[in-house]
Coordinates of C-alpha atoms in Angstrom, one line a residue:
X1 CA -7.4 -58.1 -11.6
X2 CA -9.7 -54.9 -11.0
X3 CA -11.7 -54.3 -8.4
X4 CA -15.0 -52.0 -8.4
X5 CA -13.6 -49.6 -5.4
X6 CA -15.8 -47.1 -4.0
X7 CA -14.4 -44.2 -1.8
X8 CA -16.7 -43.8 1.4
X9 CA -17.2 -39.4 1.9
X10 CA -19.1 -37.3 4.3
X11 CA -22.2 -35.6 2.5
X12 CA -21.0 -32.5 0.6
X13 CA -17.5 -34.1 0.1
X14 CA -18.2 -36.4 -3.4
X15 CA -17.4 -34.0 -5.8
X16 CA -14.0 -33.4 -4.5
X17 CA -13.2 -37.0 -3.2
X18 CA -14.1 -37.8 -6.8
X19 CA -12.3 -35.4 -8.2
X20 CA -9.5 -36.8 -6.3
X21 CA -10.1 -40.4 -7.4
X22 CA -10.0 -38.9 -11.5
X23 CA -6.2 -37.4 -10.5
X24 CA -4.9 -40.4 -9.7
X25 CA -6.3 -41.4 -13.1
X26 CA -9.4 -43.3 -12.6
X27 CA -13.2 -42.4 -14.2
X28 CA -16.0 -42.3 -11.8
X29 CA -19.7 -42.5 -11.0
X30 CA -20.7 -40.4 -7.7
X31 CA -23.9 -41.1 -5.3
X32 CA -24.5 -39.7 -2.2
X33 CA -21.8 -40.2 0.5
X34 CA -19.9 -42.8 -2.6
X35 CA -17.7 -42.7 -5.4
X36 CA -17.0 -45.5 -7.4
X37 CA -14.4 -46.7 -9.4
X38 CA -12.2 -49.6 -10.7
X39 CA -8.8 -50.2 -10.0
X40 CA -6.3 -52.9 -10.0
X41 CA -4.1 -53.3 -6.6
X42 CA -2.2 -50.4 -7.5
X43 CA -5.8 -48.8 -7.2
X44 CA -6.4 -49.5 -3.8
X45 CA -2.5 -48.6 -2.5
X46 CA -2.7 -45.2 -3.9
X47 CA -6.0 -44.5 -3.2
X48 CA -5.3 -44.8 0.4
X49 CA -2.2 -42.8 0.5
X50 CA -3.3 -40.2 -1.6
X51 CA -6.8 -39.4 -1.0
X52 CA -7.2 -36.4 1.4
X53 CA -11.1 -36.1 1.9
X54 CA -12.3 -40.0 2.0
X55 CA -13.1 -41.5 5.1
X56 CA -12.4 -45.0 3.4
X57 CA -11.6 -46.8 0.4
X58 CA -13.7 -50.3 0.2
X59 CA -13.7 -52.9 -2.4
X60 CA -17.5 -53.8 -3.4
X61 CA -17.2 -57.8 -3.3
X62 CA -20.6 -58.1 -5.0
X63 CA -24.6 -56.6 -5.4
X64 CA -27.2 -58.4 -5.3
X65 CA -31.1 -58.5 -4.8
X66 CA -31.8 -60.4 -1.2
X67 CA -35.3 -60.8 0.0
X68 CA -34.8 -63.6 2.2
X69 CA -32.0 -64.9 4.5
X70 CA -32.3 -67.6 2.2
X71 CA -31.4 -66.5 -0.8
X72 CA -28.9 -63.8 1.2
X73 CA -27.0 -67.3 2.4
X74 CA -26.8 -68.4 -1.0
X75 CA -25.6 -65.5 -3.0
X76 CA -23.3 -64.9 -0.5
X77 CA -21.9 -68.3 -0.4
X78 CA -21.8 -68.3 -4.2
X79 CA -18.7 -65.2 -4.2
X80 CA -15.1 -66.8 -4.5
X81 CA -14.2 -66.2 -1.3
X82 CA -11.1 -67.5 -1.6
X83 CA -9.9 -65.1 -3.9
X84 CA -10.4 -62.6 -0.9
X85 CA -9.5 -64.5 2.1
X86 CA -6.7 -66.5 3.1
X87 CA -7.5 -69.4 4.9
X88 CA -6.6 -68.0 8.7
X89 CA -8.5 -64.3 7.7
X90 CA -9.6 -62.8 10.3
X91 CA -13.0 -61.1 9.2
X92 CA -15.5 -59.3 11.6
X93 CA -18.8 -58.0 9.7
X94 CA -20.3 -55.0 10.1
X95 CA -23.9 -54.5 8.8
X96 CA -26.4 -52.0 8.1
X97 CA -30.3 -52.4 6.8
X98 CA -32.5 -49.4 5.4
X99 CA -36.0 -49.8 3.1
X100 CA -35.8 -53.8 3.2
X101 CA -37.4 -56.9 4.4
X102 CA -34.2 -58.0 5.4
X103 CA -34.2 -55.1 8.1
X104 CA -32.8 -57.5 11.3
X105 CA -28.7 -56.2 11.0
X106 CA -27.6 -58.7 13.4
X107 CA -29.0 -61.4 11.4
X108 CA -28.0 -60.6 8.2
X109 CA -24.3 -59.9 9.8
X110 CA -24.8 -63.8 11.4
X111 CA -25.8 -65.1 7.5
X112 CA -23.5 -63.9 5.9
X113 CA -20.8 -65.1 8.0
X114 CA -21.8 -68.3 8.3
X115 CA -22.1 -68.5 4.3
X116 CA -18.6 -67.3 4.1
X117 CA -17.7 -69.4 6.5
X118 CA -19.0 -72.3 4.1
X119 CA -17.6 -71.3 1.5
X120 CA -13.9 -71.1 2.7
X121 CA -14.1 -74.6 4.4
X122 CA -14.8 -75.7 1.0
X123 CA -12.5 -73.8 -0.6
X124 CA -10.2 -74.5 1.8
X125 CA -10.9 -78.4 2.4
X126 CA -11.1 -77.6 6.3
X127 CA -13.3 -79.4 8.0
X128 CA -13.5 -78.4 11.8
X129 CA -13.0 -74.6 12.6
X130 CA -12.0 -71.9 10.7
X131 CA -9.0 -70.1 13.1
X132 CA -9.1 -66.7 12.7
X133 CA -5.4 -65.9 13.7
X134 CA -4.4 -64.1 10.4
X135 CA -5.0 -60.3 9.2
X136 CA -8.2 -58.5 9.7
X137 CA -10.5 -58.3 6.8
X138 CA -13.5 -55.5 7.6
X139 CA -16.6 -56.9 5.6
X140 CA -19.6 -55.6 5.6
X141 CA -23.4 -55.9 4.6
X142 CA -25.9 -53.4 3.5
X143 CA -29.0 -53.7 3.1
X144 CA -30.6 -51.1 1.0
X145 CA -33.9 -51.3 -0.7
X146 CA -34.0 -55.3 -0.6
X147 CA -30.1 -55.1 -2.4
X148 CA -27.7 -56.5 -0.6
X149 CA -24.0 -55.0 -1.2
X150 CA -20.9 -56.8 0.5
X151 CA -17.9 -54.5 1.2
X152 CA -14.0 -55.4 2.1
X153 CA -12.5 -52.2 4.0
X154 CA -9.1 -52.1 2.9
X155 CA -8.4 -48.8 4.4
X156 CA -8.7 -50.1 8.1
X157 CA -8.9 -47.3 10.7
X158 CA -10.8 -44.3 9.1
X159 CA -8.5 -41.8 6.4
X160 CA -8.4 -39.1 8.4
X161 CA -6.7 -40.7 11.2
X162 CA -3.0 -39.7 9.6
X163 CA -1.0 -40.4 12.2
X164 CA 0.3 -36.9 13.2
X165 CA -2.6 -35.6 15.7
X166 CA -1.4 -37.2 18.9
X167 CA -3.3 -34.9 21.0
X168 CA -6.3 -32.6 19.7
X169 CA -8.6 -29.7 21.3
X170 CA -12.2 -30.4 22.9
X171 CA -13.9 -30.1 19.3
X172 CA -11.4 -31.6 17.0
X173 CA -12.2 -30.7 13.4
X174 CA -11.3 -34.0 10.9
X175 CA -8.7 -34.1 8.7
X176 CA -10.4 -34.8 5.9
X177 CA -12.8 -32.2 6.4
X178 CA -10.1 -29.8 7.1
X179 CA -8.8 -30.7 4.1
X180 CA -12.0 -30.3 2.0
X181 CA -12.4 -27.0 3.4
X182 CA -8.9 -26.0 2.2
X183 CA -9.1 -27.7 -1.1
X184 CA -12.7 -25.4 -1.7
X185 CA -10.5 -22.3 -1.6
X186 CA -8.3 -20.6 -4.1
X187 CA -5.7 -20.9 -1.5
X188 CA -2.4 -22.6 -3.8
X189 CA 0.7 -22.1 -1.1
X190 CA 1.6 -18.4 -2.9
X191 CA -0.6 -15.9 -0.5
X192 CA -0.2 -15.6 3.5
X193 CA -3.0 -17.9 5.3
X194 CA -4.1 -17.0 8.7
X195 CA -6.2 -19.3 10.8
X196 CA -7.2 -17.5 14.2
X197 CA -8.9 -20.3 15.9
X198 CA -6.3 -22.8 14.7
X199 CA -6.8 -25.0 18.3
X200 CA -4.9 -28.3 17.4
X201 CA -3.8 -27.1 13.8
X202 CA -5.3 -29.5 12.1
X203 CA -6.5 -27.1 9.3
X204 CA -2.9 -25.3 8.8
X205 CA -1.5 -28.3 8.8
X206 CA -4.1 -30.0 5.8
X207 CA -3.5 -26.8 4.4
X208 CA 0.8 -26.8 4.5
X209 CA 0.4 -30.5 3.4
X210 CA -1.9 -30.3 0.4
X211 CA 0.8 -26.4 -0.8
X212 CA 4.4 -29.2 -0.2
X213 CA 2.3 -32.1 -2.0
X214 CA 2.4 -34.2 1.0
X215 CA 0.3 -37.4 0.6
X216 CA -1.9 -37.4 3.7
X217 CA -1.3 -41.2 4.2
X218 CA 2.5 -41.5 3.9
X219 CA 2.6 -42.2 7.6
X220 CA 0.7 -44.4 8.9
X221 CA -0.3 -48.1 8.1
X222 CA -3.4 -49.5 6.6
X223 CA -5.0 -52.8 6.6
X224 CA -4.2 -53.8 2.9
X225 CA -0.7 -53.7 3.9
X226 CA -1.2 -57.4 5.5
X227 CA -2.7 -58.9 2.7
X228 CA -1.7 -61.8 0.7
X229 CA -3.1 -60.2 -2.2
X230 CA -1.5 -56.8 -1.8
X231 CA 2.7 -57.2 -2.9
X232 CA 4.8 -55.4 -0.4
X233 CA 7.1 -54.9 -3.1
X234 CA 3.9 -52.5 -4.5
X235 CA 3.8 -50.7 -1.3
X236 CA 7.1 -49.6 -1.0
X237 CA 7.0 -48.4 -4.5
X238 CA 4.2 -46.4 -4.1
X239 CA 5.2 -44.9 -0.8
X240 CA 8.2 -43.8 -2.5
X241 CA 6.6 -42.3 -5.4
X242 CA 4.7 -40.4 -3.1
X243 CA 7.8 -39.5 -0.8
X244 CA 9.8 -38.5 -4.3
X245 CA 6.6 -36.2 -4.9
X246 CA 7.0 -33.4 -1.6
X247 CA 8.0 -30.1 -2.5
X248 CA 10.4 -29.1 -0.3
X249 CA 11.8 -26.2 -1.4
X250 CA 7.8 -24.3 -1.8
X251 CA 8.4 -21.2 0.7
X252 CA 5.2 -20.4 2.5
X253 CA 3.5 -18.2 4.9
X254 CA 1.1 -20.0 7.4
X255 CA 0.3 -18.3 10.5
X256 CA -1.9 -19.6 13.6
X257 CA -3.3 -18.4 16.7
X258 CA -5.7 -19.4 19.7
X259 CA -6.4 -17.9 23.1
X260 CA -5.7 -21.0 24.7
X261 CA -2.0 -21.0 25.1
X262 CA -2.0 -24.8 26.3
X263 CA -3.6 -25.9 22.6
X264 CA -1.1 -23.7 21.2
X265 CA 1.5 -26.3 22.4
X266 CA -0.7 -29.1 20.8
X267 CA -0.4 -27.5 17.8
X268 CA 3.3 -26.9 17.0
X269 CA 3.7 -30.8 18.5
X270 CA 1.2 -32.2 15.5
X271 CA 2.5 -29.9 13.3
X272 CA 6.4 -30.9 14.0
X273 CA 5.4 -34.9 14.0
X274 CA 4.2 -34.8 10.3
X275 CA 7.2 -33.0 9.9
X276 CA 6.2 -29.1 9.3
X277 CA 8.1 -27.7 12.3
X278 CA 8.7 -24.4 11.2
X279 CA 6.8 -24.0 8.6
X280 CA 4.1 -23.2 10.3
X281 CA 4.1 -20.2 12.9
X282 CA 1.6 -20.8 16.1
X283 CA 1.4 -17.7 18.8
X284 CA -1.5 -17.5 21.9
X285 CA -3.2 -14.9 20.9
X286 CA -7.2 -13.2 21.3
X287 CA -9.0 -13.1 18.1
X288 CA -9.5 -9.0 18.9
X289 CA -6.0 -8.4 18.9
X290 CA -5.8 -9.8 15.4
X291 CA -4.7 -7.4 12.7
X292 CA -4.6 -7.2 9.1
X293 CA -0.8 -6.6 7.9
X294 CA -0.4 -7.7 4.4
X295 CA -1.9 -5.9 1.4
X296 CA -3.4 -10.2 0.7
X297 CA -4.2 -13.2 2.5
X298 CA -6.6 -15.5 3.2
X299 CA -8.2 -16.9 6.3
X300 CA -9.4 -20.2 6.6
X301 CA -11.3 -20.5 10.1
X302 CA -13.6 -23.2 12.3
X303 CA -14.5 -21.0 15.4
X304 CA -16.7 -21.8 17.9
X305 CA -20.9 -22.1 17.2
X306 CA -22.0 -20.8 20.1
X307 CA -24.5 -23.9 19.8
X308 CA -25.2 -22.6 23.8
X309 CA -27.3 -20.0 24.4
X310 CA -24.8 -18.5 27.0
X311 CA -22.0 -18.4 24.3
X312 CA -24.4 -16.9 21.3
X313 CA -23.8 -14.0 22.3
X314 CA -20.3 -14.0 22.5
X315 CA -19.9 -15.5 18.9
X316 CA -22.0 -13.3 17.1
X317 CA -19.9 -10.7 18.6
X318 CA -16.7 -11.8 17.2
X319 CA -18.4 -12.8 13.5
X320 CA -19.2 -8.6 13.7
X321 CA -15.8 -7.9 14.6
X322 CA -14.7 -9.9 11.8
X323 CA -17.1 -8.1 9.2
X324 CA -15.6 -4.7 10.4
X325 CA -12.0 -5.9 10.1
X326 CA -12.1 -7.8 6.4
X327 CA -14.5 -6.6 5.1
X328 CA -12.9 -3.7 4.0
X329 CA -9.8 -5.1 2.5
X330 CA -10.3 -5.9 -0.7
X331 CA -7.3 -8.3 -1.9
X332 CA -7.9 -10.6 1.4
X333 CA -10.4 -13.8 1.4
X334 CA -12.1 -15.1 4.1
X335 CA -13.7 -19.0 4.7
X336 CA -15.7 -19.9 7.7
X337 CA -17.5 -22.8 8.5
X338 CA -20.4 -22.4 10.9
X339 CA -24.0 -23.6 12.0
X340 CA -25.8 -20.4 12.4
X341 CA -27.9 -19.4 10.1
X342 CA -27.4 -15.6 11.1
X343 CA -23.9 -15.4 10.0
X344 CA -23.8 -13.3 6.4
X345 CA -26.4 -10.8 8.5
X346 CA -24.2 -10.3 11.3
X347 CA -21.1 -10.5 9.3
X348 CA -22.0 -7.6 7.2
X349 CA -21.8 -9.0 3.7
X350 CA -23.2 -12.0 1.4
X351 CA -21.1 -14.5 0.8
X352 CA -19.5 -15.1 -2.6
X353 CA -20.1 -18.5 -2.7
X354 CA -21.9 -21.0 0.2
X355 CA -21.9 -24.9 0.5
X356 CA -23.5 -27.1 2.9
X357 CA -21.0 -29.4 5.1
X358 CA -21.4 -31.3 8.1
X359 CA -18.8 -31.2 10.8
X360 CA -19.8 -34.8 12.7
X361 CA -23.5 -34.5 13.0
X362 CA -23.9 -30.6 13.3
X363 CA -24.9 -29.5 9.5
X364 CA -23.1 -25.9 8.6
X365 CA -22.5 -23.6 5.9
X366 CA -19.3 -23.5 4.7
X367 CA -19.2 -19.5 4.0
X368 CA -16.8 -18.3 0.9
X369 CA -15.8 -14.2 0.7
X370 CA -13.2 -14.0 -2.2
X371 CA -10.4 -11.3 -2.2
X372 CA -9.9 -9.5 -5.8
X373 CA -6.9 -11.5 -7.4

């Protein structure tokens, strides 16, 4: 059976998330903040082990035009539940409304359950109370523009939650946005990469993982896996495939560094529970003591925003210091994600390339200076 899947992505991510979805061999169609796709169950195991910048993977159930809580009780009621949910599914709905008479989220949440709730008692010849002791399937309803589209989260908690980051910094950066900011580089694992704000290490780490071909969900556990209609037989195969993938024997040069010499202890901890200890090399050091070395490298960096007026100063400071130090060497390439607008100015330099990303709810510029190859 296939499934129309469709990979959940922070704005600015679909192009790579769907680029993504086509290496694992599947054609797509991207909106904004979704890519969709069909796949079989195969589909949704690798899609969750593999995928590096989703935040989830979700099977769309069904779409359909709603106008009433009528005719939203009915369609609903109409899907074949049962091929879904067992009998003893646990299945909390989640809603959302934008642009449609049906604007009331709690209500249409309450409809739909109760039609699904209909529907398996008759699927399921029950005839008192459904129990709810079984796995957790995440539905959920959106409204958008008087359409209503039911979703089954198969991914469970969020894709960047990878299982390695027991303890992060006071502005943790996300995986998958990590990731995203690596994969927008030309940084392949062959060239030195420095990251001199690396607090937790979650972007060294994205970055060691994606170079050794480490599936960013090999270690940890999703929802699917405790599904009826998900073999375990299929998991295990895929895990393995993706365990027979790592390059182990890929040599590389990942440095990272952070004033705060506390963080610096996070770091090599995450960094040795997914498995990199070693591979990565974390020292407590002030971003002014940085110096250039190499004849080429890159530097992938998140510093502070100086979002406060009391620390604008202070930032802007160390984005000049920066323009005075790479600027001038010509073979390295410098990435930097950060809200103010200022930056290229005080920096010294336009940036080769620039892309909008969001970093939770702050919007940024994701600032690209290439090296000469």
């Amino acid at each position: 059976m296939n499934y129309n899947l469709v990979a959940t992505t922070p704005m600015g991510l679909e192009s790579i998330v769907a680029k993504e979805v086509r290496e694992l061999g599947y054609e797509t169609s991207v909106e904004n903040g979704r890519v969709y796709y069909k796949g079989d169950k195969r589909a949704i195991v690798k899609s969750n082990i593999w995928l590096r910048c989703a935040d989830r993977v979700k099977i769309v159930v069904a779409k359909f035009p709603a106008y009433s809580f009528e005719e939203l009780f009915e369609k609903t009621k109409e899907i074949p539940w049962e091929k879904y949910l067992p009998k003893n599914a646990k299945f909390p709905v989640d809603g959302r409304s934008h642009k449609s008479k049906l604007f009331s989220v709690s209500d249409c949440q309450s409809i739909v359950k109760k039609a699904i709730v209909e529907k398996m008692k008759q699927s399921y010849n029950v005839k008192g109370w459904l129990e709810e002791t079984g796995a957790r399937y995440r539905l959920e309803i959106i409204m958008l523009n008087d359409e209503a589209t039911i979703l089954l989260d198969t991914s469970g908690e969020g894709l960047h939650k990878r299982g390695y980051r027991k303890n992060q910094g006071t502005a943790p950066l996300k995986e998958t946005l990590a990731a995203a900011m690596v994969k927008l580089t030309n940084w392949n694992g062959e060239i030195p990469l420095y990251d001199i704000f690396c607090g937790s290490g979650t972007l060294l780490i994205e970055a060691a993982m994606l170079a050794l071909n480490i599936a960013p969900g090999l270690n940890r556990n999703f929802d699917f896996e405790k599904w009826e209609m998900i073999p375990e037989k299929l998991v295990k195969e895929e895990r393995e495939k993706a365990e027979e993938q790592i390059n182990y024997d890929k040599t590389l040069e990942i440095y990272g560094s952070d004033i705060d010499p506390k963080i610096i202890e996070v770091a090599t901890s995450n960094a040795e529970e997914v498995g990199l200890s070693g591979v990565i090399e974390f020292k407590q050091m002030n971003v002014y003591d940085f110096v250039i070395k190499n004849e080429v490298g890159a530097i992938i960096i998140n510093p502070p925003y100086g979002e406060r007026l009391s620390e604008k100063k202070e930032v802007e400071k160390m984005y000049k210091f920066l323009g005075e130090n790479i600027r001038k060497e010509k073979k390295w390439s410098l990435y930097i994600l950060t809200s103010n607008k200022k930056f290229e100015h005080i920096y010294g330099q336009k940036a080769t390339k620039r892309r909008k990303l969001f970093n939770g709810s702050i919007e940024c510029t994701y600032y690209q200076y290439w090296g000469d190859k």
